[in-house]
Backbone as numpy.savetxt, mean C-alpha at the origin, in Angstrom:
# Nx Ny Nz CAx CAy CAz Cx Cy Cz
23.51 -17.28 16.10 24.16 -16.95 15.01 24.52 -15.46 14.83
25.90 -15.11 14.50 26.31 -13.88 14.48 25.82 -13.12 13.22
25.25 -11.86 13.30 25.03 -11.20 11.78 26.06 -10.39 11.48
26.13 -10.36 10.11 27.20 -9.48 9.33 26.84 -8.14 9.98
27.99 -7.27 10.20 27.86 -6.04 10.76 26.94 -5.07 9.87
26.93 -5.10 8.76 26.10 -4.38 7.79 24.55 -4.72 8.03
24.33 -6.13 8.19 23.04 -6.55 8.45 22.43 -6.12 9.75
23.35 -6.29 10.63 22.93 -5.80 12.04 22.57 -4.22 12.25
23.54 -3.43 11.35 23.38 -1.94 11.45 22.17 -1.63 10.62
21.71 -2.27 9.70 20.47 -2.12 8.73 19.22 -2.52 9.59
19.28 -3.46 10.46 18.15 -3.87 11.34 17.93 -2.81 12.52
19.18 -2.39 13.05 19.16 -1.47 14.05 18.55 -0.08 13.37
18.78 0.33 12.21 18.20 1.49 11.51 16.74 1.28 11.45
16.25 0.15 10.96 14.93 -0.30 10.84 14.11 -0.15 12.11
14.68 -0.68 13.16 14.11 -0.72 14.46 14.18 0.76 15.10
15.06 1.69 14.71 14.99 2.97 15.29 13.99 3.70 14.45
13.93 3.59 13.06 12.89 4.18 12.29 11.38 3.72 12.75
11.27 2.53 13.06 9.86 2.17 13.51 9.49 2.99 14.78
10.44 3.00 15.73 10.27 3.59 17.06 9.90 5.18 16.82
10.55 5.79 15.87 10.39 7.25 15.64 8.89 7.26 15.00
8.46 6.47 14.20 7.15 6.47 13.54 6.21 6.27 14.45
6.30 5.30 15.35 5.28 5.03 16.48 5.11 6.22 17.37
6.20 6.84 17.86 6.15 7.94 18.47 5.36 9.23 17.78
5.64 9.32 16.43 5.04 10.40 15.69 3.60 10.18 15.62
3.10 8.78 15.38 1.66 8.52 15.24 1.08 8.78 16.58
1.56 8.52 17.74 0.89 8.77 19.00 0.88 10.38 19.32
1.90 11.18 18.96 1.76 12.51 19.03 0.93 13.31 17.98
0.88 12.77 16.84 0.13 13.46 15.72 -0.72 12.48 14.95
-1.87 12.16 15.71 -2.65 11.08 15.25 -3.59 11.58 14.05
-4.08 10.72 13.36 -4.98 10.80 12.25 -5.47 9.50 11.68
-6.60 9.54 10.98 -7.42 8.30 10.74 -7.80 8.23 9.24
-7.91 9.41 8.49 -8.33 9.35 7.04 -7.68 10.25 6.22
-7.44 9.89 5.06 -6.75 10.76 4.17 -7.52 10.81 2.83
-7.39 11.91 2.08 -8.09 12.13 0.89 -7.21 12.31 -0.32
-7.30 11.62 -1.36 -6.70 11.74 -2.60 -7.46 12.46 -3.60
-7.01 13.62 -4.12 -7.69 14.27 -5.09 -7.07 14.02 -6.45
-7.84 13.67 -7.33 -7.23 13.29 -8.78 -7.99 13.94 -9.79
-7.60 13.89 -11.04 -8.50 14.32 -12.22 -9.70 13.58 -12.38
-9.69 12.45 -11.80 -10.88 11.40 -12.01 -11.77 11.66 -10.92
-11.50 12.28 -9.70 -12.35 12.57 -8.61 -11.51 12.16 -7.42
-12.28 12.13 -6.22 -11.62 11.93 -5.14 -11.80 10.59 -4.43
-10.70 10.15 -3.79 -10.66 8.80 -3.10 -10.35 9.16 -1.65
-11.35 8.74 -0.52 -11.16 8.90 0.71 -10.85 7.43 1.39
-9.84 7.54 2.28 -9.34 6.26 2.65 -9.27 6.22 4.34
-9.63 5.32 4.76 -9.47 4.97 6.24 -8.17 4.26 6.44
-7.30 4.63 7.56 -6.22 3.94 7.76 -6.26 3.12 9.04
-5.74 1.93 9.12 -6.10 1.02 10.18 -5.19 1.44 11.37
-5.90 1.24 12.67 -5.20 1.43 13.76 -4.03 0.27 14.23
-4.37 -0.83 13.69 -3.50 -1.93 14.00 -2.53 -2.24 13.21
-2.18 -1.38 12.26 -0.78 -1.21 11.52 -0.17 0.17 11.76
0.20 0.46 12.96 0.55 1.59 13.53 1.83 2.25 12.84
2.81 1.44 12.44 3.93 1.91 11.73 3.60 2.51 10.36
2.98 1.53 9.61 2.61 1.95 8.14 1.49 3.29 8.12
0.75 3.34 9.25 -0.25 4.46 9.31 0.51 5.73 9.66
1.33 5.66 10.53 2.28 6.85 11.08 3.06 7.40 9.96
3.69 6.34 8.93 4.49 6.81 8.03 3.62 7.43 6.99
2.53 6.86 6.54 1.61 7.59 5.62 1.11 8.86 5.89
0.89 9.07 7.21 0.38 10.42 7.75 1.57 11.35 7.64
2.58 10.91 8.08 3.70 11.82 8.13 4.25 12.26 6.61
4.21 11.35 5.68 4.68 11.71 4.36 3.51 12.55 3.79
2.34 12.15 4.09 1.18 13.19 3.60 1.20 14.51 4.03
1.55 14.67 5.39 1.63 16.08 5.80 2.79 16.84 5.26
4.03 16.18 4.96 5.14 16.79 4.30 4.85 16.98 2.84
3.80 16.48 2.21 3.51 16.81 0.87 4.30 15.85 -0.05
4.77 14.77 0.37 5.60 13.94 -0.40 4.72 13.28 -1.50
3.57 13.03 -1.36 2.67 12.20 -2.33 2.21 13.21 -3.41
2.24 14.53 -3.01 1.75 15.56 -3.90 2.64 15.81 -5.25
3.85 15.22 -5.02 4.84 15.31 -6.09 4.93 13.88 -6.96
3.94 13.10 -6.66 3.94 11.84 -7.44 2.75 11.58 -8.21
2.81 10.46 -8.95 1.63 10.00 -9.75 1.34 8.50 -9.58
0.19 8.09 -10.16 0.12 6.60 -10.19 0.85 6.05 -11.33
1.99 5.36 -11.06 3.05 5.01 -11.76 2.78 3.71 -12.53
1.93 2.96 -12.03 1.76 1.57 -12.67 0.22 1.16 -12.36
-0.25 0.63 -13.50 -1.70 0.30 -13.39 -1.81 -1.05 -14.22
-2.17 -2.10 -13.57 -2.46 -3.49 -14.00 -3.96 -3.71 -13.86
-4.63 -3.58 -15.12 -6.06 -3.80 -15.19 -6.50 -5.02 -14.50
-7.46 -4.99 -13.82 -8.10 -6.11 -12.90 -7.19 -6.68 -11.74
-6.19 -5.83 -11.60 -5.24 -6.19 -10.29 -5.11 -5.22 -9.35
-4.35 -3.97 -9.84 -4.08 -2.99 -8.75 -3.53 -1.81 -9.58
-3.80 -0.59 -8.80 -3.13 0.64 -9.26 -2.07 1.20 -8.19
-1.02 1.42 -8.56 0.15 1.79 -7.86 0.69 3.22 -8.00
0.95 3.81 -6.79 1.35 5.24 -6.85 2.30 5.35 -5.84
2.92 6.61 -5.75 3.79 7.11 -4.58 5.19 7.12 -5.06
5.73 6.55 -6.20 7.11 6.57 -6.48 7.54 7.83 -6.56
8.81 8.15 -5.87 9.19 9.40 -5.77 10.42 9.54 -6.85
10.74 10.91 -7.12 11.93 11.15 -7.90 13.18 10.79 -7.29
14.30 10.60 -7.98 15.52 10.33 -7.30 15.96 11.41 -6.21
15.79 12.56 -6.74 16.33 13.74 -5.68 15.24 13.90 -4.50
14.11 13.38 -4.65 13.18 13.49 -3.73 13.56 12.29 -2.59
13.85 11.13 -3.41 14.23 9.90 -2.67 15.38 10.13 -1.69
16.44 10.83 -2.38 17.67 11.30 -1.48 17.32 12.02 -0.20
16.48 13.02 -0.34 15.95 13.88 0.57 15.40 13.18 1.71
14.60 12.27 1.34 13.70 11.47 2.22 14.56 10.48 3.10
15.77 10.11 2.46 16.67 9.16 3.02 15.78 7.80 3.13
15.68 7.20 1.96 14.74 5.93 1.64 14.98 5.02 2.92
13.82 4.59 3.43 13.90 3.45 4.50 12.87 2.62 4.11
12.75 1.49 4.83 11.74 0.47 4.65 11.08 0.30 6.00
9.84 -0.28 5.87 9.03 -0.48 7.05 8.94 -1.94 7.40
8.88 -2.32 8.71 8.72 -3.72 9.09 7.20 -4.19 8.70
7.15 -5.31 8.16 5.81 -5.75 7.78 4.78 -5.82 9.02
3.58 -5.44 8.79 2.44 -5.49 9.69 1.35 -6.23 9.22
1.61 -7.50 8.63 0.63 -8.30 8.04 -0.39 -8.85 9.25
-1.70 -8.49 8.99 -2.67 -8.82 9.97 -3.75 -9.87 9.32
-4.00 -11.13 10.01 -4.98 -11.99 9.52 -6.30 -11.30 9.02
-6.87 -10.30 9.85 -8.17 -9.78 9.60 -8.18 -8.84 8.33
-6.85 -8.36 7.89 -6.89 -7.44 6.73 -6.42 -8.20 5.46
-7.17 -8.16 4.42 -7.08 -8.81 3.25 -7.15 -7.93 1.94
-6.80 -8.43 0.83 -6.72 -7.89 -0.45 -8.10 -7.63 -1.11
-9.15 -7.19 -0.59 -10.42 -7.05 -1.26 -10.36 -5.77 -2.03
-11.20 -5.81 -2.90 -11.16 -4.58 -4.04 -11.29 -3.30 -3.10
-10.44 -2.18 -3.11 -10.34 -0.97 -2.49 -9.56 -1.18 -1.33
-8.73 -2.22 -0.89 -7.93 -2.35 0.07 -6.53 -1.45 -0.35
-5.93 -0.77 0.54 -4.83 -0.16 0.46 -3.55 -0.86 1.12
-2.54 -1.11 0.22 -1.38 -1.82 0.78 0.06 -1.22 0.44
0.85 -1.63 0.90 2.40 -1.05 0.72 3.10 -2.14 -0.22
3.66 -1.53 -1.22 4.48 -2.30 -2.19 5.91 -2.65 -1.56
6.43 -3.55 -2.15 7.84 -3.91 -1.61 8.47 -4.74 -2.70
9.97 -4.86 -2.31 10.70 -5.61 -3.49 10.42 -7.14 -3.20
10.71 -8.00 -4.17 10.46 -9.40 -4.16 11.26 -10.05 -3.00
10.84 -11.22 -2.75 11.42 -11.97 -1.57 12.94 -12.28 -1.91
13.19 -12.36 -3.05 14.69 -12.73 -3.40 15.51 -11.52 -2.98
15.15 -10.34 -3.24 15.82 -9.11 -2.87 15.47 -8.74 -1.48
14.41 -9.15 -0.79 13.88 -8.67 0.32 13.29 -9.71 1.26
14.17 -10.74 1.67 13.42 -11.89 2.50 12.73 -11.47 3.64
12.87 -10.23 4.22 12.15 -9.92 5.40 10.84 -9.26 5.09
10.64 -9.01 3.83 9.46 -8.53 3.43 9.10 -7.23 3.98
10.14 -6.41 3.93 10.04 -5.02 4.46 9.32 -4.25 3.32
8.46 -3.32 3.76 7.54 -2.36 2.82 8.40 -1.21 2.40
8.00 -0.73 1.12 8.50 0.54 0.74 7.85 1.54 1.58
8.57 2.70 1.76 7.95 3.92 2.52 7.17 4.67 1.83
7.25 4.64 0.54 6.25 5.66 -0.30 5.56 4.82 -1.30
5.85 3.78 -1.75 5.13 3.15 -3.09 3.81 2.20 -2.43
2.70 2.75 -2.70 1.54 2.14 -2.21 0.56 1.53 -3.45
-0.36 0.79 -3.15 -1.31 0.44 -4.25 -2.75 0.30 -3.67
-3.68 0.36 -4.43 -5.07 0.14 -4.24 -5.37 -1.21 -5.08
-6.01 -2.14 -4.25 -6.29 -3.49 -5.07 -7.57 -3.29 -5.78
-7.58 -3.95 -7.01 -8.82 -3.98 -7.81 -9.16 -5.37 -7.88
-8.61 -6.32 -8.72 -8.87 -7.77 -8.80 -10.36 -8.09 -9.22
-10.88 -9.31 -9.10 -12.07 -9.73 -9.64 -12.73 -10.69 -8.63
-14.09 -11.20 -8.82 -14.69 -12.06 -7.85 -13.99 -13.47 -8.13
-14.18 -14.28 -7.01 -13.75 -15.69 -6.99 -14.84 -16.50 -6.46
-14.84 -17.77 -6.95 -15.67 -18.88 -6.17 -14.80 -19.17 -4.97
-15.45 -19.94 -4.04 -14.76 -20.25 -2.75 -13.62 -21.13 -3.07
-13.75 -22.13 -4.05 -12.64 -22.99 -4.35 -11.52 -22.26 -5.11
-11.83 -21.40 -5.89 -10.82 -20.41 -6.54 -9.98 -19.58 -5.70
-10.75 -19.01 -4.68 -10.25 -18.20 -3.65 -9.26 -18.80 -2.82
-9.56 -20.09 -2.47 -8.74 -21.02 -1.55 -7.48 -21.37 -2.35
-7.78 -21.74 -3.56 -6.59 -22.12 -4.38 -5.39 -21.02 -4.49
-5.94 -19.89 -4.67 -5.25 -18.61 -5.07 -4.61 -18.13 -3.62
-5.23 -18.17 -2.65 -4.81 -17.65 -1.28 -3.48 -18.20 -0.82
-2.57 -17.52 -0.26 -1.29 -18.09 0.33 -1.47 -18.30 1.98
-2.80 -18.25 2.33 -3.03 -18.58 3.81 -4.41 -18.76 3.97
-4.81 -19.38 4.96 -6.38 -19.70 5.31 -7.28 -18.52 5.19
-8.27 -18.60 4.62 -9.24 -17.46 4.58 -10.40 -17.71 5.55
-11.03 -16.65 6.19 -12.28 -16.73 6.92 -13.32 -16.75 6.24
-14.58 -17.10 6.67 -15.74 -17.17 6.11 -16.18 -15.72 5.48
-15.87 -14.99 6.28 -16.17 -13.53 5.87 -15.27 -13.07 4.46
-14.06 -13.53 4.55 -13.18 -13.17 3.47 -13.59 -14.05 2.23
-13.95 -15.23 2.44 -14.48 -16.02 1.22 -15.68 -15.16 0.65
-16.66 -14.89 1.50 -17.71 -14.17 1.08 -17.50 -12.92 0.33
-16.53 -12.28 0.89 -16.11 -10.76 0.19 -15.44 -11.09 -1.13
-14.55 -11.95 -1.26 -13.90 -12.35 -2.64 -15.02 -12.74 -3.59
-16.13 -13.39 -3.13 -17.12 -13.85 -4.04 -18.13 -12.75 -4.39
-18.09 -11.69 -3.63 -19.17 -10.66 -4.02 -18.49 -9.36 -4.44
-17.54 -8.92 -3.59 -16.76 -7.68 -3.99 -15.58 -7.92 -4.86
-14.93 -9.04 -4.55 -13.66 -9.40 -5.52 -12.40 -8.81 -4.58
-11.21 -9.00 -5.40 -10.15 -8.67 -4.84 -8.91 -9.52 -5.46
-7.71 -9.61 -4.53 -6.65 -10.32 -4.99 -6.20 -11.22 -3.96
-6.86 -12.45 -3.69 -6.27 -13.27 -2.47 -4.95 -13.77 -2.55
-4.22 -13.95 -3.68 -3.00 -14.31 -3.94 -1.87 -13.32 -3.21
-2.41 -12.19 -2.91 -1.40 -11.30 -2.22 -1.52 -11.33 -0.62
-2.64 -12.03 -0.08 -2.75 -11.98 1.16 -1.64 -12.70 1.95
-1.18 -12.07 3.06 -0.06 -12.57 3.91 1.18 -12.24 3.39
1.34 -11.58 2.10 2.69 -11.49 1.72 2.93 -9.78 1.63
1.98 -9.03 1.66 2.05 -7.48 1.81 1.22 -7.03 2.81
1.67 -5.91 3.43 0.77 -5.07 4.45 -0.44 -4.38 3.98
-1.47 -4.74 4.38 -2.64 -3.89 4.11 -3.01 -3.06 5.20
-2.92 -1.74 5.03 -2.89 -0.82 6.08 -4.25 0.25 6.03
-5.08 -0.07 5.20 -6.25 0.81 5.02 -7.30 0.50 3.97
-8.23 1.12 3.61 -9.32 0.80 2.87 -10.01 1.93 2.22
-10.57 1.93 1.04 -11.39 3.04 0.51 -12.77 2.97 1.09
-13.08 4.19 1.57 -14.57 4.46 2.15 -15.34 5.17 1.32
-14.59 6.12 0.29 -15.43 6.75 -0.59 -14.67 6.87 -1.83
-15.09 6.58 -3.08 -14.56 6.89 -4.21 -13.74 5.66 -5.04
-14.43 4.47 -4.66 -13.90 3.36 -5.21 -14.09 3.26 -6.81
-15.15 4.03 -7.20 -15.35 4.15 -8.58 -14.07 4.99 -9.15
-13.50 5.93 -8.48 -12.36 6.65 -9.06 -11.15 5.64 -9.19
-10.96 4.82 -8.15 -9.98 3.92 -8.33 -10.10 2.98 -9.58
-11.35 2.45 -9.79 -11.76 1.80 -11.04 -11.36 2.50 -12.19
-11.72 3.78 -12.22 -11.44 4.63 -13.41 -9.89 4.62 -13.71
-9.34 4.86 -12.75 -7.77 4.87 -12.99 -7.33 3.60 -13.40
-7.99 2.47 -12.96 -7.35 1.05 -13.29 -7.79 0.85 -14.67
-8.52 1.82 -15.50 -8.82 1.35 -16.78 -8.12 2.23 -17.87
-7.22 3.20 -17.41 -6.58 4.01 -18.19 -5.50 3.35 -19.12
-5.02 3.90 -20.37 -4.17 3.21 -21.19 -2.89 3.11 -20.71
-2.05 2.14 -20.82 -0.78 2.06 -20.24 0.20 1.62 -21.28
1.59 1.69 -21.09 2.47 1.00 -21.96 2.49 -0.43 -21.81
2.90 -1.12 -22.80 2.83 -2.62 -22.73 3.72 -3.26 -21.80
4.95 -2.63 -21.47 5.89 -3.17 -20.80 5.74 -2.90 -19.31
6.16 -1.79 -18.84 6.03 -1.41 -17.35 4.73 -1.11 -16.77
3.79 -1.11 -17.68 2.36 -0.70 -17.31 2.26 0.73 -16.78
3.10 1.59 -17.19 3.13 2.86 -16.99 2.01 3.64 -17.61
1.09 4.45 -17.01 -0.06 5.11 -17.74 0.61 6.11 -18.89
0.00 6.16 -19.86 0.48 6.93 -21.17 0.37 8.47 -20.93
-0.63 8.83 -19.92 -0.96 10.14 -19.50 -0.83 10.14 -18.09
-0.10 11.01 -17.40 0.07 11.04 -15.91 -1.31 11.33 -15.26
-1.44 10.52 -14.07 -2.47 10.92 -13.18 -1.89 11.32 -11.83
-1.88 12.57 -11.55 -1.30 13.08 -10.34 -2.15 12.95 -9.34
-1.74 13.42 -8.01 -2.69 13.40 -6.84 -2.18 14.55 -5.83
-3.19 14.96 -5.15 -2.96 15.72 -4.07 -3.55 15.07 -2.82
-2.74 14.69 -1.84 -3.23 13.92 -0.62 -3.15 14.67 0.73
-4.23 14.85 1.38 -4.22 15.51 2.72 -4.87 14.75 3.76
-4.53 14.93 4.95 -5.12 14.26 6.15 -6.39 15.19 6.40
-7.50 14.31 6.40 -8.79 15.12 6.55 -9.49 14.60 7.94
-8.93 13.78 8.64 -9.53 13.42 9.95 -8.38 12.71 10.85
């Protein structure tokens, strides 16, 4: 099947961008980032087996991109989302998307770090945003409820984690999880409780962040 020239060009750009990010990750490695917020600090480990998402996050962190952003969407008992850039910053970044790196061993337990994306209707390839990330909150599930909610088979460990720690199994397989909170989950939970607007779930008071690579 022959691709429309615009689609072929877009895919080529995505392929080239992924190659650039992989090269960056090899040349400038890193494994942990620290979010400083007015509620406290959140330390995050980035996964080695999602190298494109990892390299992208390290690159934008070192460029100070996230320091200009806020947690712009909070859905209680579900997730807190941040990283949305201003229009001028988006233009300077030359907005691009990331190929999915969904791994069966990575799932949406409480404290997982994932990358947001547009819906399947607009984005059938499920390409990730390059800046919009989220921390999973969620709640605990019985094995039967987790199985019913999940969009893919779960391992015994994942069933156990959803039963004890909690999370959002409905997101598994649909979004790339590329890291996890190792310190400061209570800070994520505090952000997840702040008052928000009834419509777009935007916090009524800004929660900014300063993000640095610490390891």
